[in-house]
Short mmCIF file of C-alpha atoms and ligand atoms in Angstrom, two decimals:
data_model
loop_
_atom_site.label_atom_id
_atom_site.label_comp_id
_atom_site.label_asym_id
_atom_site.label_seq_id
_atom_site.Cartn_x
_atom_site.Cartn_y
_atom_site.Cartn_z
CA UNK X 1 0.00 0.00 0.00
CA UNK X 2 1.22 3.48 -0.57
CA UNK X 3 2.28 6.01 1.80
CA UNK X 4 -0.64 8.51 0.60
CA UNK X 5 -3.05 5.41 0.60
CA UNK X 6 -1.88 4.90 4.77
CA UNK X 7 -2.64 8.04 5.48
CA UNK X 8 -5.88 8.22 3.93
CA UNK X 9 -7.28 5.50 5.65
CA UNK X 10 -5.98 6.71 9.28
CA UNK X 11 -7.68 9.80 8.52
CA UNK X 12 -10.62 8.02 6.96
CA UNK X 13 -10.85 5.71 10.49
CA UNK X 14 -10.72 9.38 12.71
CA UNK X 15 -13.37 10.60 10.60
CA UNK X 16 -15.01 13.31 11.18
CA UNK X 17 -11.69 13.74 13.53
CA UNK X 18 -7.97 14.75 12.32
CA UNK X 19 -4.64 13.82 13.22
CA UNK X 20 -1.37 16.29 14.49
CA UNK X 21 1.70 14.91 12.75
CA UNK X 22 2.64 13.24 16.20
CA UNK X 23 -0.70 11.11 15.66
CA UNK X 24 0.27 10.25 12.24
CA UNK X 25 3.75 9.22 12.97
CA UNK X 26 2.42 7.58 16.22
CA UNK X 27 -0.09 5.49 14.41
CA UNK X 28 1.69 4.61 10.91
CA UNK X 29 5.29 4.19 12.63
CA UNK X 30 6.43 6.62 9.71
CA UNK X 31 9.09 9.55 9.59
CA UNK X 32 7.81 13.36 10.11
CA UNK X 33 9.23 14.15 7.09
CA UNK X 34 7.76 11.36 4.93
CA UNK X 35 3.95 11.91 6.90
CA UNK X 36 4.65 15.63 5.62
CA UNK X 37 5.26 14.88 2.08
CA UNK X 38 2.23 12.45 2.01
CA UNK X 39 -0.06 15.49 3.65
CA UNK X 40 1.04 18.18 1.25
CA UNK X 41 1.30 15.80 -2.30
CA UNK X 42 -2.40 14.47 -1.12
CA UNK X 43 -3.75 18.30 -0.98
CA UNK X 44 -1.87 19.47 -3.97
CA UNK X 45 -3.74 16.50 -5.32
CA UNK X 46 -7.17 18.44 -4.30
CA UNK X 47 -7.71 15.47 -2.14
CA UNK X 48 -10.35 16.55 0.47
CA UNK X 49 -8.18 17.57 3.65
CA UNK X 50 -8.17 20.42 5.67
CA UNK X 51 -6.31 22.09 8.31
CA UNK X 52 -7.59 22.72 12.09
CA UNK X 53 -4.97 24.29 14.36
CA UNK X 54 -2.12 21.56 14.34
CA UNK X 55 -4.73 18.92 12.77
CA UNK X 56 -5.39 17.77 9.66
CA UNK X 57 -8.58 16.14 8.89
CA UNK X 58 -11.15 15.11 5.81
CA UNK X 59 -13.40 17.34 4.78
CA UNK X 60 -15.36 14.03 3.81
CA UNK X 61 -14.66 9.94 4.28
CA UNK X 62 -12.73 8.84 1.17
CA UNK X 63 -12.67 5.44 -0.05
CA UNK X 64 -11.19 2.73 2.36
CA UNK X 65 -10.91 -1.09 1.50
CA UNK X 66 -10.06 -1.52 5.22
CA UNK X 67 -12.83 0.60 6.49
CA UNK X 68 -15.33 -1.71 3.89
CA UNK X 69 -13.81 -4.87 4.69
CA UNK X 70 -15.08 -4.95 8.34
CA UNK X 71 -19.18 -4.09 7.08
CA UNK X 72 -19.52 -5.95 4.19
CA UNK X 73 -19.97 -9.59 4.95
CA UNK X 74 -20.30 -11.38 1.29
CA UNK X 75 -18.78 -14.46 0.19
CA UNK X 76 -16.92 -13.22 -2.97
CA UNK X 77 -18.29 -9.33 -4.30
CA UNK X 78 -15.95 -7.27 -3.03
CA UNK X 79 -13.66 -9.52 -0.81
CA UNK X 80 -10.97 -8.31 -3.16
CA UNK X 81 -10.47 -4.65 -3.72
CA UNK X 82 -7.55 -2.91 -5.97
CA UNK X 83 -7.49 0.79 -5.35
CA UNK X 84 -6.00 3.63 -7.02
CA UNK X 85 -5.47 7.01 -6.67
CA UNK X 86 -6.02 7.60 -9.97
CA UNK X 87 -6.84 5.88 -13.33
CA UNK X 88 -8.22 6.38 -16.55
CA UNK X 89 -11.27 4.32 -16.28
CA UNK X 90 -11.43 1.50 -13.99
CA UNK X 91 -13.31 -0.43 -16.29
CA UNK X 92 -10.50 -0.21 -19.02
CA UNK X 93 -7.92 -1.22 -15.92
CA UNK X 94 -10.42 -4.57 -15.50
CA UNK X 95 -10.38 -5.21 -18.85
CA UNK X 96 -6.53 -4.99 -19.39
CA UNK X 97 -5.66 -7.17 -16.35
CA UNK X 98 -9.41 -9.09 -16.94
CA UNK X 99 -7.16 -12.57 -16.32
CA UNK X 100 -5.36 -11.59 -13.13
CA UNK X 101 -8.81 -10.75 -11.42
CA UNK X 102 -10.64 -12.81 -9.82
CA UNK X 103 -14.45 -13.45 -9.65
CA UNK X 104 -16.20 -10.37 -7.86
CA UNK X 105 -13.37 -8.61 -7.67
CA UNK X 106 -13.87 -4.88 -7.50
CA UNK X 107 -11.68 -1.98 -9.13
CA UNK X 108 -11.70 1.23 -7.41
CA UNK X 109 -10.16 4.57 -7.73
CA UNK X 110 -10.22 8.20 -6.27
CA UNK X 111 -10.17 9.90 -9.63
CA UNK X 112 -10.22 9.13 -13.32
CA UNK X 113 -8.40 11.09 -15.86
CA UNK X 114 -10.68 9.39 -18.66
CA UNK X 115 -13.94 8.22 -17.20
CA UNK X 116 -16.67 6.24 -19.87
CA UNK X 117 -19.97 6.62 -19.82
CA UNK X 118 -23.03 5.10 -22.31
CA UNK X 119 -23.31 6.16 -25.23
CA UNK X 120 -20.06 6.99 -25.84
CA UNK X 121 -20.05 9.72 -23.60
CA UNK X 122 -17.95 11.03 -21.06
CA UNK X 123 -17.75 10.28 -17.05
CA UNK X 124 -16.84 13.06 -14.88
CA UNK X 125 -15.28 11.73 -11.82
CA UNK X 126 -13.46 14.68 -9.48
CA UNK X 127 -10.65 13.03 -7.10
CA UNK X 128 -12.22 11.63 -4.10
CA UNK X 129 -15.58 12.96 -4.53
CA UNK X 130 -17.17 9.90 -6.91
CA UNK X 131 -17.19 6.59 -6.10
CA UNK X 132 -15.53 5.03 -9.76
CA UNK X 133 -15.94 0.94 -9.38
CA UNK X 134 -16.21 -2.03 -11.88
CA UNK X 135 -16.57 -5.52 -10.29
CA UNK X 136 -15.46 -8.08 -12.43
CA UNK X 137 -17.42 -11.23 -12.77
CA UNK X 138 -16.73 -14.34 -14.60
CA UNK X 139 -19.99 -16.63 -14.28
CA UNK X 140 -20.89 -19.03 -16.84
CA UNK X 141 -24.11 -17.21 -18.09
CA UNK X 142 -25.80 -16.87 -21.77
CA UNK X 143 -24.54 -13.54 -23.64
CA UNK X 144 -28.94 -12.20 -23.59
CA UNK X 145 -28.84 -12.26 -19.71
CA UNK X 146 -25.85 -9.89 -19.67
CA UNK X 147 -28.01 -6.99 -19.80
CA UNK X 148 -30.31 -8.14 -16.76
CA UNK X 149 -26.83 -7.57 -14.50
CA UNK X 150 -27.36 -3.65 -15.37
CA UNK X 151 -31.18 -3.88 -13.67
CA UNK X 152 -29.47 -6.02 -11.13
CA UNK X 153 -26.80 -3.47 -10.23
CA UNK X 154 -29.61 -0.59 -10.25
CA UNK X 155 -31.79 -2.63 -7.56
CA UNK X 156 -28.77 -3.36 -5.39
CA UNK X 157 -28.00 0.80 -5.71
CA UNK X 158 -31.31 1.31 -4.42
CA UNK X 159 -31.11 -1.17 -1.46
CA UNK X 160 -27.81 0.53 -0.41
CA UNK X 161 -29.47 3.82 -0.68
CA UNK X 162 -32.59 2.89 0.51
CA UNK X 163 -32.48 5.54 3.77
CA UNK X 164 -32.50 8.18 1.11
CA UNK X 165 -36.54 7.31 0.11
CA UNK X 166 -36.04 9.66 -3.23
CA UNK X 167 -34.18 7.16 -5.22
CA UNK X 168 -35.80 6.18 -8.27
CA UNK X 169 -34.40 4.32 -11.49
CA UNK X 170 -34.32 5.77 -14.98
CA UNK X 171 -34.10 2.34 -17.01
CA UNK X 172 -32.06 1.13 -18.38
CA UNK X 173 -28.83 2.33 -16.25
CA UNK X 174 -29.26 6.31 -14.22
CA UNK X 175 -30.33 6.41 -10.95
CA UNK X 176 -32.10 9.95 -10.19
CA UNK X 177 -32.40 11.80 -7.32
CA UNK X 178 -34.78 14.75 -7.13
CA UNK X 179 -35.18 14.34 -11.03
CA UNK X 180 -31.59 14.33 -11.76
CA UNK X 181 -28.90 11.75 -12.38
CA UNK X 182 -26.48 10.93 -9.65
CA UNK X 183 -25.32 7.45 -10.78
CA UNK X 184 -25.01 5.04 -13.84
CA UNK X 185 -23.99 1.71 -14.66
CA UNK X 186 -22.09 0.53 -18.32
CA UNK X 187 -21.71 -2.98 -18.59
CA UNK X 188 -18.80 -4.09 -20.69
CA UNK X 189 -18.02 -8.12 -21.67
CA UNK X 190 -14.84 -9.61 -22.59
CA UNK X 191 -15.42 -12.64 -25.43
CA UNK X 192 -12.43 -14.53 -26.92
CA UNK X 193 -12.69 -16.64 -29.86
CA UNK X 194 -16.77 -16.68 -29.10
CA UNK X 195 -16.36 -17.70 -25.04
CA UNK X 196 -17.47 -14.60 -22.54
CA UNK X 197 -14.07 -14.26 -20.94
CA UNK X 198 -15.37 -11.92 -17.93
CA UNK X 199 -17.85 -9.04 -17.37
CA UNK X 200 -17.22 -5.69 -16.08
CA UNK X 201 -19.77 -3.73 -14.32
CA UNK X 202 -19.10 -0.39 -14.07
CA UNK X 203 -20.50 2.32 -11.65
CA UNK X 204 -19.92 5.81 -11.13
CA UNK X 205 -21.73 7.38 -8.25
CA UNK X 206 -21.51 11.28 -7.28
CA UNK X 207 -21.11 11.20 -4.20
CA UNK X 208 -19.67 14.30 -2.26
CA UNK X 209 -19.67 16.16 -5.44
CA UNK X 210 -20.89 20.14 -5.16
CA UNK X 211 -22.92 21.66 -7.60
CA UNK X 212 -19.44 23.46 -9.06
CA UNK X 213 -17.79 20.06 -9.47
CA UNK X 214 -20.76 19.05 -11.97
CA UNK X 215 -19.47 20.08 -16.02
CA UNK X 216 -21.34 23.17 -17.20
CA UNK X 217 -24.41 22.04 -19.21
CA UNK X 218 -24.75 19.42 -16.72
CA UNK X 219 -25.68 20.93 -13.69
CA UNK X 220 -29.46 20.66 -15.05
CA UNK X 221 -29.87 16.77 -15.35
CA UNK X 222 -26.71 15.59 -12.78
CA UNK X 223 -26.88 16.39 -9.18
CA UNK X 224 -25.17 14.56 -6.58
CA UNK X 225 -25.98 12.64 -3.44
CA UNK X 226 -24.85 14.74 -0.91
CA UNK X 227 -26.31 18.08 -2.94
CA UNK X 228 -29.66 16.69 -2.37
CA UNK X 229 -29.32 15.21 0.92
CA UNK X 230 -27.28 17.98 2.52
CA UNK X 231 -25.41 15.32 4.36
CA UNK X 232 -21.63 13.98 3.84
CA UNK X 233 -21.99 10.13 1.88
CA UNK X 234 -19.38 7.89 3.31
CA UNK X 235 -18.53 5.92 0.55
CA UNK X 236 -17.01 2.73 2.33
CA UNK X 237 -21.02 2.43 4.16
CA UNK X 238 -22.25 2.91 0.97
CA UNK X 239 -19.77 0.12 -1.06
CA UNK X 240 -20.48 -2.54 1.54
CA UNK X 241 -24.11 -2.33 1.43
CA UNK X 242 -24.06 -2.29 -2.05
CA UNK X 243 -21.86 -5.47 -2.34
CA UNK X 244 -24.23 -7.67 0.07
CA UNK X 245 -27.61 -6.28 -1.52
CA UNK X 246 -25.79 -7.18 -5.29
CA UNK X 247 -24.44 -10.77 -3.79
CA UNK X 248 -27.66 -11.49 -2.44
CA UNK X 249 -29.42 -10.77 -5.77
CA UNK X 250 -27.02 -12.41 -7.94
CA UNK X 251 -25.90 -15.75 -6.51
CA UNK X 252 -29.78 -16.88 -7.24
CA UNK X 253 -29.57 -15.08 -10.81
CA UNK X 254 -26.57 -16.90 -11.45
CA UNK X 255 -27.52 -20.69 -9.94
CA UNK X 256 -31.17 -20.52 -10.85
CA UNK X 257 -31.99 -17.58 -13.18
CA UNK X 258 -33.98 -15.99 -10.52
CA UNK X 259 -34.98 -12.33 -11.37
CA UNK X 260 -37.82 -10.99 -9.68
CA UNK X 261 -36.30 -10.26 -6.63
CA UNK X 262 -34.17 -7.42 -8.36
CA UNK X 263 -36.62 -6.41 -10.89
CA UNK X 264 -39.40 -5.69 -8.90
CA UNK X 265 -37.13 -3.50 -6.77
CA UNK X 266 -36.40 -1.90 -10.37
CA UNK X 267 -40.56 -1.70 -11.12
CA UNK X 268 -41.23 -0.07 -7.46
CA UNK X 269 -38.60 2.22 -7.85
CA UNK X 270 -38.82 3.44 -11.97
CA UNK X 271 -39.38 6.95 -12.90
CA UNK X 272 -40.78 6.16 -15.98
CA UNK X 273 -43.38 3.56 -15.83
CA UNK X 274 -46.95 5.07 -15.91
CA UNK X 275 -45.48 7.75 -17.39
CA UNK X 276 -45.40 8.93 -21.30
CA UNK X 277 -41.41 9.56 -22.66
CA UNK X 278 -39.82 9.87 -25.94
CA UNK X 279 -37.62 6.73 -26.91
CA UNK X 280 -35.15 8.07 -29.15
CA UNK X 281 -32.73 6.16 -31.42
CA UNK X 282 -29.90 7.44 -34.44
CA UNK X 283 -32.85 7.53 -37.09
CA UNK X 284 -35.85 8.38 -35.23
CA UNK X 285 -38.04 9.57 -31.81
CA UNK X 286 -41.22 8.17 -31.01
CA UNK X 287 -43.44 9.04 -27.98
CA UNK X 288 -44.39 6.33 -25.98
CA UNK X 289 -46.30 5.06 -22.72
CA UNK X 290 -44.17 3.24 -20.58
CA UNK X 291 -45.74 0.24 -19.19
CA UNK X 292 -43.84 -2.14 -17.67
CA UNK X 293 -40.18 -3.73 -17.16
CA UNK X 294 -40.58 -7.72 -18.63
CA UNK X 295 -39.08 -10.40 -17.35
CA UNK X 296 -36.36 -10.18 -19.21
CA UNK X 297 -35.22 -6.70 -18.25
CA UNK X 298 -36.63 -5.16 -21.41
CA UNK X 299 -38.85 -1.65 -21.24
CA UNK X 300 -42.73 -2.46 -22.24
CA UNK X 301 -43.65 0.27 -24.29
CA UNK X 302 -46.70 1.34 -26.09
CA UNK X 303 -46.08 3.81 -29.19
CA UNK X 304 -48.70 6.85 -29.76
CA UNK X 305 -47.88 6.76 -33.00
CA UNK X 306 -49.03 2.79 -34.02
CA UNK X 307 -50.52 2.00 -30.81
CA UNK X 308 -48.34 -1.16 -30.45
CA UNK X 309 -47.11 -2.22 -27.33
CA UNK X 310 -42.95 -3.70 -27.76
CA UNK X 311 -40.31 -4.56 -25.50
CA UNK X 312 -37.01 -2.31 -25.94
CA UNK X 313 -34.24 -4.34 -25.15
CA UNK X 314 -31.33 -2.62 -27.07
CA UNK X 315 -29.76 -0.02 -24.61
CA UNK X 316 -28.08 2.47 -27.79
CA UNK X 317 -31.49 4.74 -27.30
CA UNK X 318 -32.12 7.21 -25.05
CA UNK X 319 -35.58 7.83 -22.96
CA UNK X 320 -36.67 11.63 -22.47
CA UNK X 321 -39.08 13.97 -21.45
CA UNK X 322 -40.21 16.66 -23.68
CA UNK X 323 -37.51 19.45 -23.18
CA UNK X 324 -35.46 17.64 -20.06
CA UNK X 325 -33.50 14.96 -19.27
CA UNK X 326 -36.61 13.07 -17.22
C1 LIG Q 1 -23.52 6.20 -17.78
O1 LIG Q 1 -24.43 6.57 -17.06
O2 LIG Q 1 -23.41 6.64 -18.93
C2 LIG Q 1 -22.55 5.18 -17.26
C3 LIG Q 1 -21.50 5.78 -16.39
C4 LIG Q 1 -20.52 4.76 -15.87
C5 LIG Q 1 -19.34 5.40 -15.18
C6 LIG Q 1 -18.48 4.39 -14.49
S1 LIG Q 1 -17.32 5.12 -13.40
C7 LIG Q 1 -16.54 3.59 -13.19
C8 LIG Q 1 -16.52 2.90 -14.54
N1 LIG Q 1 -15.36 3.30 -15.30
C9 LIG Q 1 -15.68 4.00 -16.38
O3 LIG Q 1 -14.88 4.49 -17.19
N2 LIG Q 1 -17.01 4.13 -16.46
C10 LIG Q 1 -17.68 3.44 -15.37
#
C-alpha cells in the first residue's frame, strides 16, 4: 500500500476527527518528514483535507478497503479490492488485467483522468468525490442475460441507498435523485474466440460532489448525493451495502436464473413507468407510454404513434421527457 493510501485510511478511520503529525507518525510508525510529504502531495492532489490548528482532517470519508472490509460480509463481491489514486477508467484497468482478477473482484479509484460513460459519452469523476468501481465477474451465463446484471446493479443501488426514500431508477442504467442523475452503470463483456471471458460492471456514483464540481451544461440533469441530501456520503457504508444487496441478488440469478427479486425492486422504484417519454434512437423519436419492465429486463412500451405495445431491449437509445433529461 502506498504512503498517501496509509494516510488516507488513518484519517478516513478518525473521521469526522484529524490527526497532528505526532498522531500520524504515532499510528503509521512513519518519519515526520515522509507523513509531511504524504499530507502536502495528497492536498496538492485536491484530495479533500483540511487544516484545524495543528490537525489535519477530511473534509469528507474517502474510499477505504479496510474501512469496507469490516461491514460488508459477502462471500466473494468485493472480498478483493484494488485501489488507485487515480486511473483512466477502472473499467478499461479490469479489462486490461481481466485474467489476473478474480471473480467479484472490485476496481476502485479516487479519480479518473478518462472516465466512460453510455453512449459513448464522457464520465466526470473529481478526485475523491465519486465513487468510480467495476466488479469483475466471470460466471458461466448466456450472452442475452448480460443486460439483466445492469437492472441487477440498479436494484442493489437502491437497497444501499434505501435511507434516502427519493431514489428512483431511470431504465435502463441512471439512478435519479430529485429528477436528476447521480449514478449510472455501463456494462462491458470480454469474449475470446466466441467464449465470454469476464464481465465488467461499471458504476460511477456522485457522491460528495458540489454543484461546481458538476461540467457546465450538466448541472441541469446531474446532481449529486450529498447536494440533495445535505449530508456527507461515506462511501465505504455505501460500497459494503451495495456489495451484500448485489451478492444477495445475484448468486440466485446466477444458480437458478432468478430475477424478480431485483426487478421488482427496479418496477417499485422506476421513474418512468406510468409515465409517457420519448424513446429516441440514431434515425428516429417516437413518444411512448411506458408500461412495464418484462421479465427479461426489457422496457414495455406502447407507441402513440401505431398503438403497439414492444419490448425495448437494445440499450443504444435514449428515454426523455419533452424538453429535459426526465
Ligand atoms: C452512464 O451513465 O453513462 C454510465 C457511467 C458509468 C461510469 C463508471 S465510473 C466507473 C466505470 N469506469 C468507467 O470508465 N465508467 C464506469
Amino acid at each position: 500500500m502506498s504512503t498517501t493510501q496509509r494516510i488516507i485510511n488513518e484519517l478516513t478511520s478518525v473521521y469526522p476527527e484529524g490527526l497532528t503529525l505526532d498522531q500520524f507518525i504515532q499510528r503509521t510508525a512513519l518519519k515526520k518528514d515522509v507523513v509531511e510529504l504524504a499530507l502536502s502531495e495528497l492536498i496538492n492532489q485536491k484530495y479533500p483535507i483540511s487544516i484545524n490548528g495543528d490537525k489535519f482532517g477530511l473534509t469528507f470519508p474517502l474510499l477505504s478497503p479496510a474501512a469496507i472490509a469490516p461491514l460488508s460480509k459477502t462471500q466473494f463481491i468485493g472480498k478483493r479490492i484494488r485501489l488507485f489514486p487515480s486511473l483512466e477508467s477502472t473499467n478499461n484497468y479490469a479489462k486490461e488485467n481481466l485474467a489476473s482478477l478474480e471473480n467479484g473482484e472490485v476496481i476502485l479509484a479516487h479519480e479518473q483522468t478518462s472516465g466512460k460513460g453510455r453512449l459513448g459519452r464522457s464520465w466526470s469523476s473529481p478526485i475523491g468525490k465519486s465513487i468510480s468501481m467495476s466488479i469483475v465477474l466471470k460466471p458461466a451465463i448466456q450472452p442475452e442475460n448480460i443486460s439483466l446484471l445492469t437492472q441487477l446493479s440498479a436494484a442493489a443501488l437502491v437497497d444501499a441507498l434505501k435511507e434516502m426514500n427519493d431514489v428512483k431508477i431511470k431504465w435502463p442504467n441512471d439512478l435519479i435523485m430529485n429528477r436528476k442523475k447521480m449514478a449510472g452503470i455501463l456494462i462491458e463483456t470480454e469474449f475470446s474466440g466466441g467464449t465470454l471471458k469476464g464481465i465488467i460492471i461499471g458504476i460511477g456514483i456522485n457522491t460528495n460532489l458540489e454543484s461546481s464540481d458538476i461540467p457546465d451544461g450538466l448541472q441541469s440533469i446531474a446532481t449529486s448525493i450529498k447536494e440533495q441530501t445535505k449530508k456527507v456520503v461515506n462511501p465505504n457504508t455505501l460500497l459494503a451495502r451495495f456489495f451484500i444487496s448485489f451478492e444477495h441478488y445475484y448468486k440466485p440469478f446466477v444458480s437458478t436464473h432468478l430475477t424478480e427479486p431485483f426487478l421488482s425492486v427496479c418496477r417499485d422504484h422506476s421513474i418512468l413507468i406510468g409515465n409517457n417519454y420519448w424513446v429516441i434512437n440514431d434515425t428516429e423519436k417516437r413518444k411512448a407510454y411506458i408500461n412495464d419492465i418484462s421479465p427479461s429486463g426489457g422496457l414495455v412500451v406502447t407507441y402513440h404513434d401505431t398503438n403497439q405495445t414492444a419490448v425495448i431491449t437494445s440499450t443504444h437509445l435514449s428515454i426523455r421527457g419533452d424538453a429535459e433529461y426526465i
